[in-house]
Coordinates of C-alpha atoms in Angstrom, one line a residue:
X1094 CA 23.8 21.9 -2.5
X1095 CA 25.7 23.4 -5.8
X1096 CA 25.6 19.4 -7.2
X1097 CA 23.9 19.0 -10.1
X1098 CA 22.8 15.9 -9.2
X1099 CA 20.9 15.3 -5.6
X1100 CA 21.3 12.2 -3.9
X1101 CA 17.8 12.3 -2.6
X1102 CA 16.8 11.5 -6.6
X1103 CA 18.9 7.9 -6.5
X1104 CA 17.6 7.6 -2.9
X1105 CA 13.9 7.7 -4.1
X1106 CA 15.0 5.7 -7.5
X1107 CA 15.3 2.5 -5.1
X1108 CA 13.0 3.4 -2.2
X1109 CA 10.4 3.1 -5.8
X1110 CA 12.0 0.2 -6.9
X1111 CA 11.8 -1.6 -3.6
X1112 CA 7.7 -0.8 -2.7
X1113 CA 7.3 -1.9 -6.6
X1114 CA 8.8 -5.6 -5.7
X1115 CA 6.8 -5.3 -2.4
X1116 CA 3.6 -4.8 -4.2
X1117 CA 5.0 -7.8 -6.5
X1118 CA 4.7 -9.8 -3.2
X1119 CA 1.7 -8.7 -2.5
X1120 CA -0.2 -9.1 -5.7
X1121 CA 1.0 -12.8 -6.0
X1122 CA -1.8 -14.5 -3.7
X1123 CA -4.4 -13.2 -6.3
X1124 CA -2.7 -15.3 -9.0
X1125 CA -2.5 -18.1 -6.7
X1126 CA -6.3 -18.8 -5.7
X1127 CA -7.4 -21.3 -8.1
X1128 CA -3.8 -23.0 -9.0
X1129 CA -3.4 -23.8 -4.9
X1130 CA -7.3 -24.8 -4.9
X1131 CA -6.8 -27.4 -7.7
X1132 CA -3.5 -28.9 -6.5
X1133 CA -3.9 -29.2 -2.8
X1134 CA -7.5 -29.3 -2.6
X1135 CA -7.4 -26.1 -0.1
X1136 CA -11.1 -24.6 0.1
X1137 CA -10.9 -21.2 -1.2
X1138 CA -11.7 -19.3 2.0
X1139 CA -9.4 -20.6 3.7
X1140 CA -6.8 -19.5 0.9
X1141 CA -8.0 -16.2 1.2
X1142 CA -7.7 -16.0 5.1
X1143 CA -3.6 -16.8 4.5
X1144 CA -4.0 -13.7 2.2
X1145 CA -5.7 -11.9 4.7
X1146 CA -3.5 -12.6 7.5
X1147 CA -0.6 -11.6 5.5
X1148 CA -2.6 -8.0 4.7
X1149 CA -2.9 -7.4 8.3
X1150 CA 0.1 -7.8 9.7
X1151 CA 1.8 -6.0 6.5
X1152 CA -0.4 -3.3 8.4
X1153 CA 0.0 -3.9 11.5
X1154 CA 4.0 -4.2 11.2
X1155 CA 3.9 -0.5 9.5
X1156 CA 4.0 2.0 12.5
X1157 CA 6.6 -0.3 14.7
X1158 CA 8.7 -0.5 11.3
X1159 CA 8.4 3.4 10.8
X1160 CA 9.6 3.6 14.8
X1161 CA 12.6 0.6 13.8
X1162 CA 13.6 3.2 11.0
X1163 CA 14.8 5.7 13.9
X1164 CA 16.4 3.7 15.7
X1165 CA 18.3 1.0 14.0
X1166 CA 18.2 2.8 10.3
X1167 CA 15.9 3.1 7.4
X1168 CA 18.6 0.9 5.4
X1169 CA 18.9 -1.9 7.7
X1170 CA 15.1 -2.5 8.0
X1171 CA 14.1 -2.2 4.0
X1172 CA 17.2 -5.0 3.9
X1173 CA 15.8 -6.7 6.7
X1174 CA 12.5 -6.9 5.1
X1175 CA 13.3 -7.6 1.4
X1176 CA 15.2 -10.8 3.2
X1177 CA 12.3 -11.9 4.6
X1178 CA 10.2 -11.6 1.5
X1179 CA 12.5 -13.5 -0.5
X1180 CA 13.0 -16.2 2.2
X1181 CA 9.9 -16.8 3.0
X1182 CA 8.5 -17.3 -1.0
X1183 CA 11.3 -19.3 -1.9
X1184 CA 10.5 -21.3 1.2
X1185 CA 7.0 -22.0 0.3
X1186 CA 8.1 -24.2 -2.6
X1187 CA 8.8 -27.0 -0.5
X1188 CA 5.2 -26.8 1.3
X1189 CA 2.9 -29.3 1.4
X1190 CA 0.0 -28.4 4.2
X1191 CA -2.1 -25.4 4.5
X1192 CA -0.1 -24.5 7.9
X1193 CA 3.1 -24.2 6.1
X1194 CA 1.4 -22.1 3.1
X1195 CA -0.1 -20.1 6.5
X1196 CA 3.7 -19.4 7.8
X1197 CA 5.3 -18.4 4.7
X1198 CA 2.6 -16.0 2.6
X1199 CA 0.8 -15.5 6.0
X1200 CA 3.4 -14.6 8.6
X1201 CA 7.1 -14.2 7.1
X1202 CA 5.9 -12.5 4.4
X1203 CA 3.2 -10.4 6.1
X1204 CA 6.1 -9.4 8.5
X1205 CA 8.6 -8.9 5.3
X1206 CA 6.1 -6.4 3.6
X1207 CA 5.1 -4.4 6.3
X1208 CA 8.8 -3.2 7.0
X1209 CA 8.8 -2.4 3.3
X1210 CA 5.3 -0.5 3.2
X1211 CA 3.9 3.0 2.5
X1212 CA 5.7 3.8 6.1
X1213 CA 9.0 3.2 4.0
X1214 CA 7.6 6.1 1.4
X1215 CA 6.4 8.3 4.4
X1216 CA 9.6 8.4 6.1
X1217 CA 12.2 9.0 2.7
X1218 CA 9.9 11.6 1.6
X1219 CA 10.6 13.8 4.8
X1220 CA 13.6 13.1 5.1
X1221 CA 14.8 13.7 1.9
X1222 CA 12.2 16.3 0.4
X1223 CA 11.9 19.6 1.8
X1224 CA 9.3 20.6 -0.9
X1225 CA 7.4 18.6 -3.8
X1226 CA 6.7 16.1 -0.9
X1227 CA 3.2 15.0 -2.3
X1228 CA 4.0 14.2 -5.7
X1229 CA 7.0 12.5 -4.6
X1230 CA 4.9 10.6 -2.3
X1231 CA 2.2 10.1 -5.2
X1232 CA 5.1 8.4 -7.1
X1233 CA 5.7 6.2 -4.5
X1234 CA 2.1 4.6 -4.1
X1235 CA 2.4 4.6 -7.6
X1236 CA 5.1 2.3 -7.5
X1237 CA 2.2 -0.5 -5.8
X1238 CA 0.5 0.2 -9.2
X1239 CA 3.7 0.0 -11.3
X1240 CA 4.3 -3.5 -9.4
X1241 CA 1.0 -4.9 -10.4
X1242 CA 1.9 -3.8 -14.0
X1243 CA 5.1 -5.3 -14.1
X1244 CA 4.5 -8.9 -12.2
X1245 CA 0.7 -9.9 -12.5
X1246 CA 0.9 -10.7 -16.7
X1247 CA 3.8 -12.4 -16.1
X1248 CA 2.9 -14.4 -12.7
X1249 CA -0.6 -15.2 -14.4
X1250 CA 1.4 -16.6 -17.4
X1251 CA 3.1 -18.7 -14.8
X1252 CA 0.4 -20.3 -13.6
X1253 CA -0.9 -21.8 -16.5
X1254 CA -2.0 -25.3 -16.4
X1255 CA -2.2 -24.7 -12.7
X1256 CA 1.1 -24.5 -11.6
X1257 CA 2.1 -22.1 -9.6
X1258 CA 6.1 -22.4 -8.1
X1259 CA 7.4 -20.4 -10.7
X1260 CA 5.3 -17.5 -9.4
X1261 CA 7.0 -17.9 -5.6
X1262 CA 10.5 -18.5 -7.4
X1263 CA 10.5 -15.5 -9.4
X1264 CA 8.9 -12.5 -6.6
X1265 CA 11.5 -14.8 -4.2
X1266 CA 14.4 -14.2 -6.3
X1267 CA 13.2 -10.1 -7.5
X1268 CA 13.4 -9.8 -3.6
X1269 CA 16.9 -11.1 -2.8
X1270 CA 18.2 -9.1 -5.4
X1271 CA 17.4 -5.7 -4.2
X1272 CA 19.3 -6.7 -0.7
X1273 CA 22.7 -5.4 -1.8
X1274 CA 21.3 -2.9 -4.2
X1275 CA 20.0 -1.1 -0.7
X1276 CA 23.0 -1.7 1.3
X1277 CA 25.0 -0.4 -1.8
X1278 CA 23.7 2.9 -3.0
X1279 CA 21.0 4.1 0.2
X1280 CA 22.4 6.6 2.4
X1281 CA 20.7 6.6 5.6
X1282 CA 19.9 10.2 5.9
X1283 CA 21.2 13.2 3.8
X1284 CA 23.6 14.2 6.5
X1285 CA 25.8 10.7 5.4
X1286 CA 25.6 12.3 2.1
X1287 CA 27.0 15.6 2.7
X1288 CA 23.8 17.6 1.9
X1289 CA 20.6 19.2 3.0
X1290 CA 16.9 17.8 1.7
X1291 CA 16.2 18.4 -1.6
X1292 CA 14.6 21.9 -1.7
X1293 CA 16.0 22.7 1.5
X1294 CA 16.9 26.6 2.1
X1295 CA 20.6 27.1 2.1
X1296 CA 21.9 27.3 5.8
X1297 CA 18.9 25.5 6.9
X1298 CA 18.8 23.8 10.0
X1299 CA 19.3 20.4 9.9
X1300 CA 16.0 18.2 10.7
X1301 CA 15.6 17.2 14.5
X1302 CA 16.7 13.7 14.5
X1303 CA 14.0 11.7 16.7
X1304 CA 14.7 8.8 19.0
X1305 CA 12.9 5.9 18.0
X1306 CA 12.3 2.1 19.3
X1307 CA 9.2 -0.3 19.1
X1308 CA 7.6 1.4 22.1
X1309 CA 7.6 4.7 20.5
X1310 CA 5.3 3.6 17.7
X1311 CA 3.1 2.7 21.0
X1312 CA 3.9 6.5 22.4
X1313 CA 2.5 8.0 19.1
X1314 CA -1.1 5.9 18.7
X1315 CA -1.7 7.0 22.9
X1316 CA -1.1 10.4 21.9
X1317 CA -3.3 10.6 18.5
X1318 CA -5.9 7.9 20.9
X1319 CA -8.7 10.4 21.2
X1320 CA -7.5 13.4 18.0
X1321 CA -10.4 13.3 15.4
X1322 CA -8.4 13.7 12.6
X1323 CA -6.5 10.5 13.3
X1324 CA -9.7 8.6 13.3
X1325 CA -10.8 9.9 10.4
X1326 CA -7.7 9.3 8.6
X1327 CA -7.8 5.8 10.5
X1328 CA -11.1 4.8 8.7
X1329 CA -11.4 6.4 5.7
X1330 CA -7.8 4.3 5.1
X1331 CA -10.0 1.0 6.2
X1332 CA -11.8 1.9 3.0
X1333 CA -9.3 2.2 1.2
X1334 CA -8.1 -1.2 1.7
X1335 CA -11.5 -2.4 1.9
X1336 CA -12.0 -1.3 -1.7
X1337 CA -8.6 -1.7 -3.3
X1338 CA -6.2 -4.6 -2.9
X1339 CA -8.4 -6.7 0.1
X1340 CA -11.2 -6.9 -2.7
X1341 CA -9.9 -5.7 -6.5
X1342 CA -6.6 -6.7 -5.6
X1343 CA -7.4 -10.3 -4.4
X1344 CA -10.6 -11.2 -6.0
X1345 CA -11.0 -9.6 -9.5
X1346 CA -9.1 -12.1 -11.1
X1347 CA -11.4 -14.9 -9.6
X1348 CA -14.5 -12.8 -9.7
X1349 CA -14.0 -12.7 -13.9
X1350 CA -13.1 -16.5 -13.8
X1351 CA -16.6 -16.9 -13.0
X1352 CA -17.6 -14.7 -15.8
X1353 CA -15.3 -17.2 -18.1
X1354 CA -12.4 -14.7 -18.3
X1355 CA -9.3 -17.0 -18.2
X1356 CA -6.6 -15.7 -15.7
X1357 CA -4.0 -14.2 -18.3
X1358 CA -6.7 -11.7 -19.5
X1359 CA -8.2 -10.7 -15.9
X1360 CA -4.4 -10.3 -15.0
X1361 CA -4.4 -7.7 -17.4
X1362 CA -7.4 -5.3 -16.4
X1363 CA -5.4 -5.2 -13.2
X1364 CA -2.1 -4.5 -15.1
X1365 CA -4.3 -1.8 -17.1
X1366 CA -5.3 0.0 -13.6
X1367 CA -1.4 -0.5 -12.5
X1368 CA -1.3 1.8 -16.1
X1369 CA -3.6 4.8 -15.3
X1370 CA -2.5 4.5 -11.4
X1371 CA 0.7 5.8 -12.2
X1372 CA -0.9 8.6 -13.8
X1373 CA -3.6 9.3 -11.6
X1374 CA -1.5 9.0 -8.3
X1375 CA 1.2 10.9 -9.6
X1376 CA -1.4 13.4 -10.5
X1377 CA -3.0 13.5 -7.1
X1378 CA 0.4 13.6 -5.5
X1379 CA 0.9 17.5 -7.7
X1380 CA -3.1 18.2 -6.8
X1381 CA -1.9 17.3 -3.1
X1382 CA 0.7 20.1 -3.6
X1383 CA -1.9 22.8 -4.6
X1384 CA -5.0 22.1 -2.9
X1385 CA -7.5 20.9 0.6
X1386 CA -6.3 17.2 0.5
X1387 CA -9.6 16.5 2.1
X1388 CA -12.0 17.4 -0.6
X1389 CA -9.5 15.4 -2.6
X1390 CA -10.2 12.1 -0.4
X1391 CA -13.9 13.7 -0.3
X1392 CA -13.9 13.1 -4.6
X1393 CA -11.8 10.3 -4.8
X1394 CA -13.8 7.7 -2.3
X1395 CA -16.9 9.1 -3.9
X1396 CA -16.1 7.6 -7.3
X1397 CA -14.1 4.5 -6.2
X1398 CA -17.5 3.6 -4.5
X1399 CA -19.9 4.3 -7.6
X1400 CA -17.7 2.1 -9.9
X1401 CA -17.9 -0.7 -7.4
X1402 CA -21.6 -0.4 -7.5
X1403 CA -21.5 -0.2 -10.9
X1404 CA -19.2 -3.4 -11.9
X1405 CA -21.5 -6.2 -10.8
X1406 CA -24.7 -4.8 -13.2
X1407 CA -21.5 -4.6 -16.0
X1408 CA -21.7 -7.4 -18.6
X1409 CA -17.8 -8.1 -18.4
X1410 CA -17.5 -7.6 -22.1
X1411 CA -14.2 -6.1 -23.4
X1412 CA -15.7 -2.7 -23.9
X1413 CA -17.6 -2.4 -20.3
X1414 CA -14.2 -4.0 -18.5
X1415 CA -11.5 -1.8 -19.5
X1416 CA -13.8 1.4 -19.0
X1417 CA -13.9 0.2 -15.3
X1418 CA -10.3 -0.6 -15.4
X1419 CA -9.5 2.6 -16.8
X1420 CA -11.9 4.5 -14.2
X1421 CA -10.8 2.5 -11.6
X1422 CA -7.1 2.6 -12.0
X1423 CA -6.9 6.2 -11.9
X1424 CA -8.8 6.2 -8.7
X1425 CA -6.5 3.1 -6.9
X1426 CA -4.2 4.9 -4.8
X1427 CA -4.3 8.2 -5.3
X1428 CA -5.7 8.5 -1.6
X1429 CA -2.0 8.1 -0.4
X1430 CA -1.0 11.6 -1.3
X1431 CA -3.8 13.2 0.3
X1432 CA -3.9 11.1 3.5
X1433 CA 0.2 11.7 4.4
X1434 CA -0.6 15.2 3.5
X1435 CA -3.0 15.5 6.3
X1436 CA -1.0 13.1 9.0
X1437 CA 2.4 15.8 8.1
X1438 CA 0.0 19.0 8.5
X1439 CA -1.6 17.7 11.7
X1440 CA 1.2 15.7 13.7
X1441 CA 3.8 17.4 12.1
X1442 CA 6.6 15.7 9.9
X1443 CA 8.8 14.2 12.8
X1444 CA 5.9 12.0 14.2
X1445 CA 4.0 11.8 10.7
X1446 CA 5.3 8.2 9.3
X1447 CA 4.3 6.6 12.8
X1448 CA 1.1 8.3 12.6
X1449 CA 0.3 7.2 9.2
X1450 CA 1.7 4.2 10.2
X1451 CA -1.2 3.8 12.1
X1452 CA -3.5 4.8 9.7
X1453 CA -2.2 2.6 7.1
X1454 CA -2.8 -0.8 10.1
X1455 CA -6.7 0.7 9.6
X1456 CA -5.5 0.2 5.7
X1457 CA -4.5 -3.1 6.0
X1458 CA -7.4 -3.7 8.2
X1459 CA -9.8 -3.3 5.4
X1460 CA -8.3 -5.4 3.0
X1461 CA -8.0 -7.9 5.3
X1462 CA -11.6 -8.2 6.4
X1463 CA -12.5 -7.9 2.1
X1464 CA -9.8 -10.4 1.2
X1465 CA -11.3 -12.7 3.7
X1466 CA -14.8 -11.5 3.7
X1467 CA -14.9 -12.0 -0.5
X1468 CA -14.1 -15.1 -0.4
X1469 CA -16.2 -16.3 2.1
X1470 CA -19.1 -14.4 0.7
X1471 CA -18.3 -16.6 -3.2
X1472 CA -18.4 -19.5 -1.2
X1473 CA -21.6 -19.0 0.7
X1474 CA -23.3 -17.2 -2.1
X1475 CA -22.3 -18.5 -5.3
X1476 CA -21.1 -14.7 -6.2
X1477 CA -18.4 -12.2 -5.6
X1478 CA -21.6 -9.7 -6.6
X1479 CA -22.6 -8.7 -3.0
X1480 CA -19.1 -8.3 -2.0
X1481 CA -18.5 -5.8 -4.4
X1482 CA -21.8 -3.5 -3.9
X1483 CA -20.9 -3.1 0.1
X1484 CA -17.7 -2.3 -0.6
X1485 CA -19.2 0.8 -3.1
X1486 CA -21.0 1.4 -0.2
X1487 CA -18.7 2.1 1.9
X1488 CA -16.9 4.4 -0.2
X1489 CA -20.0 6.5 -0.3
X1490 CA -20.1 6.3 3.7
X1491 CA -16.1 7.8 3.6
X1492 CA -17.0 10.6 1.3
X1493 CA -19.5 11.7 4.1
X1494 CA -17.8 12.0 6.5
X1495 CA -14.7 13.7 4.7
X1496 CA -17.5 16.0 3.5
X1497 CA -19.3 16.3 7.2
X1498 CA -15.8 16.5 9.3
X1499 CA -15.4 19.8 10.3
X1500 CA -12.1 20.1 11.7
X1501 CA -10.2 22.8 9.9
X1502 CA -6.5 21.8 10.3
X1503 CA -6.7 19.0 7.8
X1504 CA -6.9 21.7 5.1
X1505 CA -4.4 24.3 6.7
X1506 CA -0.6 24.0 5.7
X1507 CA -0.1 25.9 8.7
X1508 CA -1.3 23.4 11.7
X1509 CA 0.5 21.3 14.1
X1510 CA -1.5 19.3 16.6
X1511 CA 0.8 19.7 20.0
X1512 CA 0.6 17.2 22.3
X1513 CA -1.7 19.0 24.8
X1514 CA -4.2 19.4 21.2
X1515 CA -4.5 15.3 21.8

């Protein structure tokens, strides 16, 4: 503990760098829409349901990846999942039918992402921290931010003129690059480095190592089955999604195509939100630190829902878009702090990543339904418009019932749900 320099630093260094190629991953499909619609003919809802299905299961893979972690190692599955990101968007080169497009984006890379998912940022921040743990964790969702930043310019540029296989070549290739950067410099728990969690009391006892398999992940949801707190977490996250990167994420770009906004320039209001999100999660991570995360969620949902409301009455002039980019971005994920704060305070930080494992599924839920949902509403209505209002209005609806939950504990450092609580 007298080193200068703590391994759980270089540990969190490439746990950010590997959610920030993740989100790379992720963020491709929005680039994607209209080049795959002009040179395969593909309707564009049914574009959007690959996109979906691959937002779901990087969801629904979360909890059973957090339980994988325990049992196998935290190394071996961010490895195994950066392979199968790179595999699959490399693969999806050759393709030539919408089933194949399906398999690759949909499946192997819905499976690839999930393993490499908030869970991952969850489970290094208590192992690794013993305090600072929500602004560490507020870097981390940054990193999906940072991602967006970093690879939509760039993968938008890519796809002028309608191509689009340099975008699947180059998130392909950032993937398989990370592999041996993992198996190279991430220890799998601080013990293999000779030290205690950073900020950890000298002479501390060690954290209780917990068994962990597939099944467990099951174990944990029967347990937190009937806890209000877990339900709340479950659906104000389904908001989340539904409002962030199932609808902005996936359809902004083609929502200000219709406005005439060429792709290049609607790449960059997102890249401008990626900009404040790294502020404003960061920030909310320290806020985390220092106050009721609930009344945070409480503000936070609140104004992510008015700006929705508010964009499709904008005139999607310079002016009028970055102000909502700027808004917005500050507001993208800075839920993420907040909502891990409440799952560790709650369940306590053993079961905590499988817990908001399954919070994060209700995450992924949401964006699935909005991916899918916006793009069947363009096609049916001629406008992303209504899309965009009932997704405000649903991030009204969560600051309600933050506001009107009345269960104590999610406030209180102190709690623990036992298991005879749930």
């Amino acid at each position: 503990m007298s080193r200068r320099f703590h391994p759980a630093f270089l540990v969190a260094a490439i746990t950010f760098l590997t959610l920030l190629v993740s989100a790379g991953v992720r963020s491709a499909p929005s680039v994607m829409i209209v080049p795959l619609q002009l040179h395969f003919g593909w309707d564009r809802a049914s574009i959007s349901a690959t996109a979906a299905l691959g937002i779901f299961l990087y969801g629904l893979i979360g909890p059973f990846a957090a339980a994988l972690m325990m049992s196998v190692g935290v190394r071996r599955v961010m490895m195994t999942g950066l392979a199968l990101m790179g595999a699959s968007a490399l693969a999806s080169q050759y393709m030539t039918q919408a089933w194949q497009f399906t398999a690759t984006w949909g499946v192997v890379s819905g499976l690839g992402t999930g393993m490499v998912a908030s869970v991952l940022g969850a489970t290094m921040v208590n192992r690794w921290f013993a305090r600072n743990q929500g602004l560490v964790m507020g870097i981390f969702a940054a990193s999906t931010a940072t991602g967006s930043l970093i690879f939509l310019p760039f993968l938008a540029w890519l796809t002028q003129g309608g191509a689009w296989v340099g975008v699947v070549r180059t998130v392909g290739i950032a993937c398989l690059a990370l592999v041996p950067l993992v198996a190279w410099l991430v220890p799998e728990s601080p013990a293999v480095a000779g030290v205690g969690r950073f900020g950890e009391e000298p002479g501390a006892n060690p954290a209780r190592k917990q068994s962990g398999s597939p099944l467990f992940a099951l174990h944990i949801l029967w347990k937190v089955r009937g806890n209000g707190t877990f339900w709340l977490l479950f659906g104000t996250f389904f908001v989340c999604g539904l409002t962030t990167n199932g609808l902005v994420g996936t359809h902004l770009i083609a929502f200000c195509g219709d406005h005439g906004i060429a792709p290049v320039a609607a790449a960059g209001l997102l890249s401008l939100m990626g900009l404040f999100d790294l502020v404003g999660t960061t920030a909310s991570g320290w806020l985390t630190d220092r106050h009721n995360p609930r009344y945070l969620l409480a503000v936070y949902y609140g104004l992510r829902g008015l700006s929705l409301i508010a964009l499709p009455f904008m005139d999607f002039g310079p002016v009028s878009l970055g102000a909502f980019a700027i808004f917005y971005g500050l507001d993208w994920i800075a839920t993420v702090p907040p909502t891990l704060a409440i799952a560790n305070r709650s369940f306590g930080e053993g079961e905590a990543p499988v817990v908001f494992g399954w919070v994060a599924v209700g995450h992924q839920v949401g964006a699935a339904v909005a991916a899918f949902g916006g793009g069947l509403v363009r096609q049916e209505w001629g406008s992303y418009s209504p899309a965009f209002i009932v997704a405000g209005g649903f991030g009204l609806v969560a600051t309600l019932a933050l506001l009107m939950f009345r269960d104590g504990r999610t406030g209180d450092k102190g709690a623990r749900l036992t298991a005879a609580a749930v």
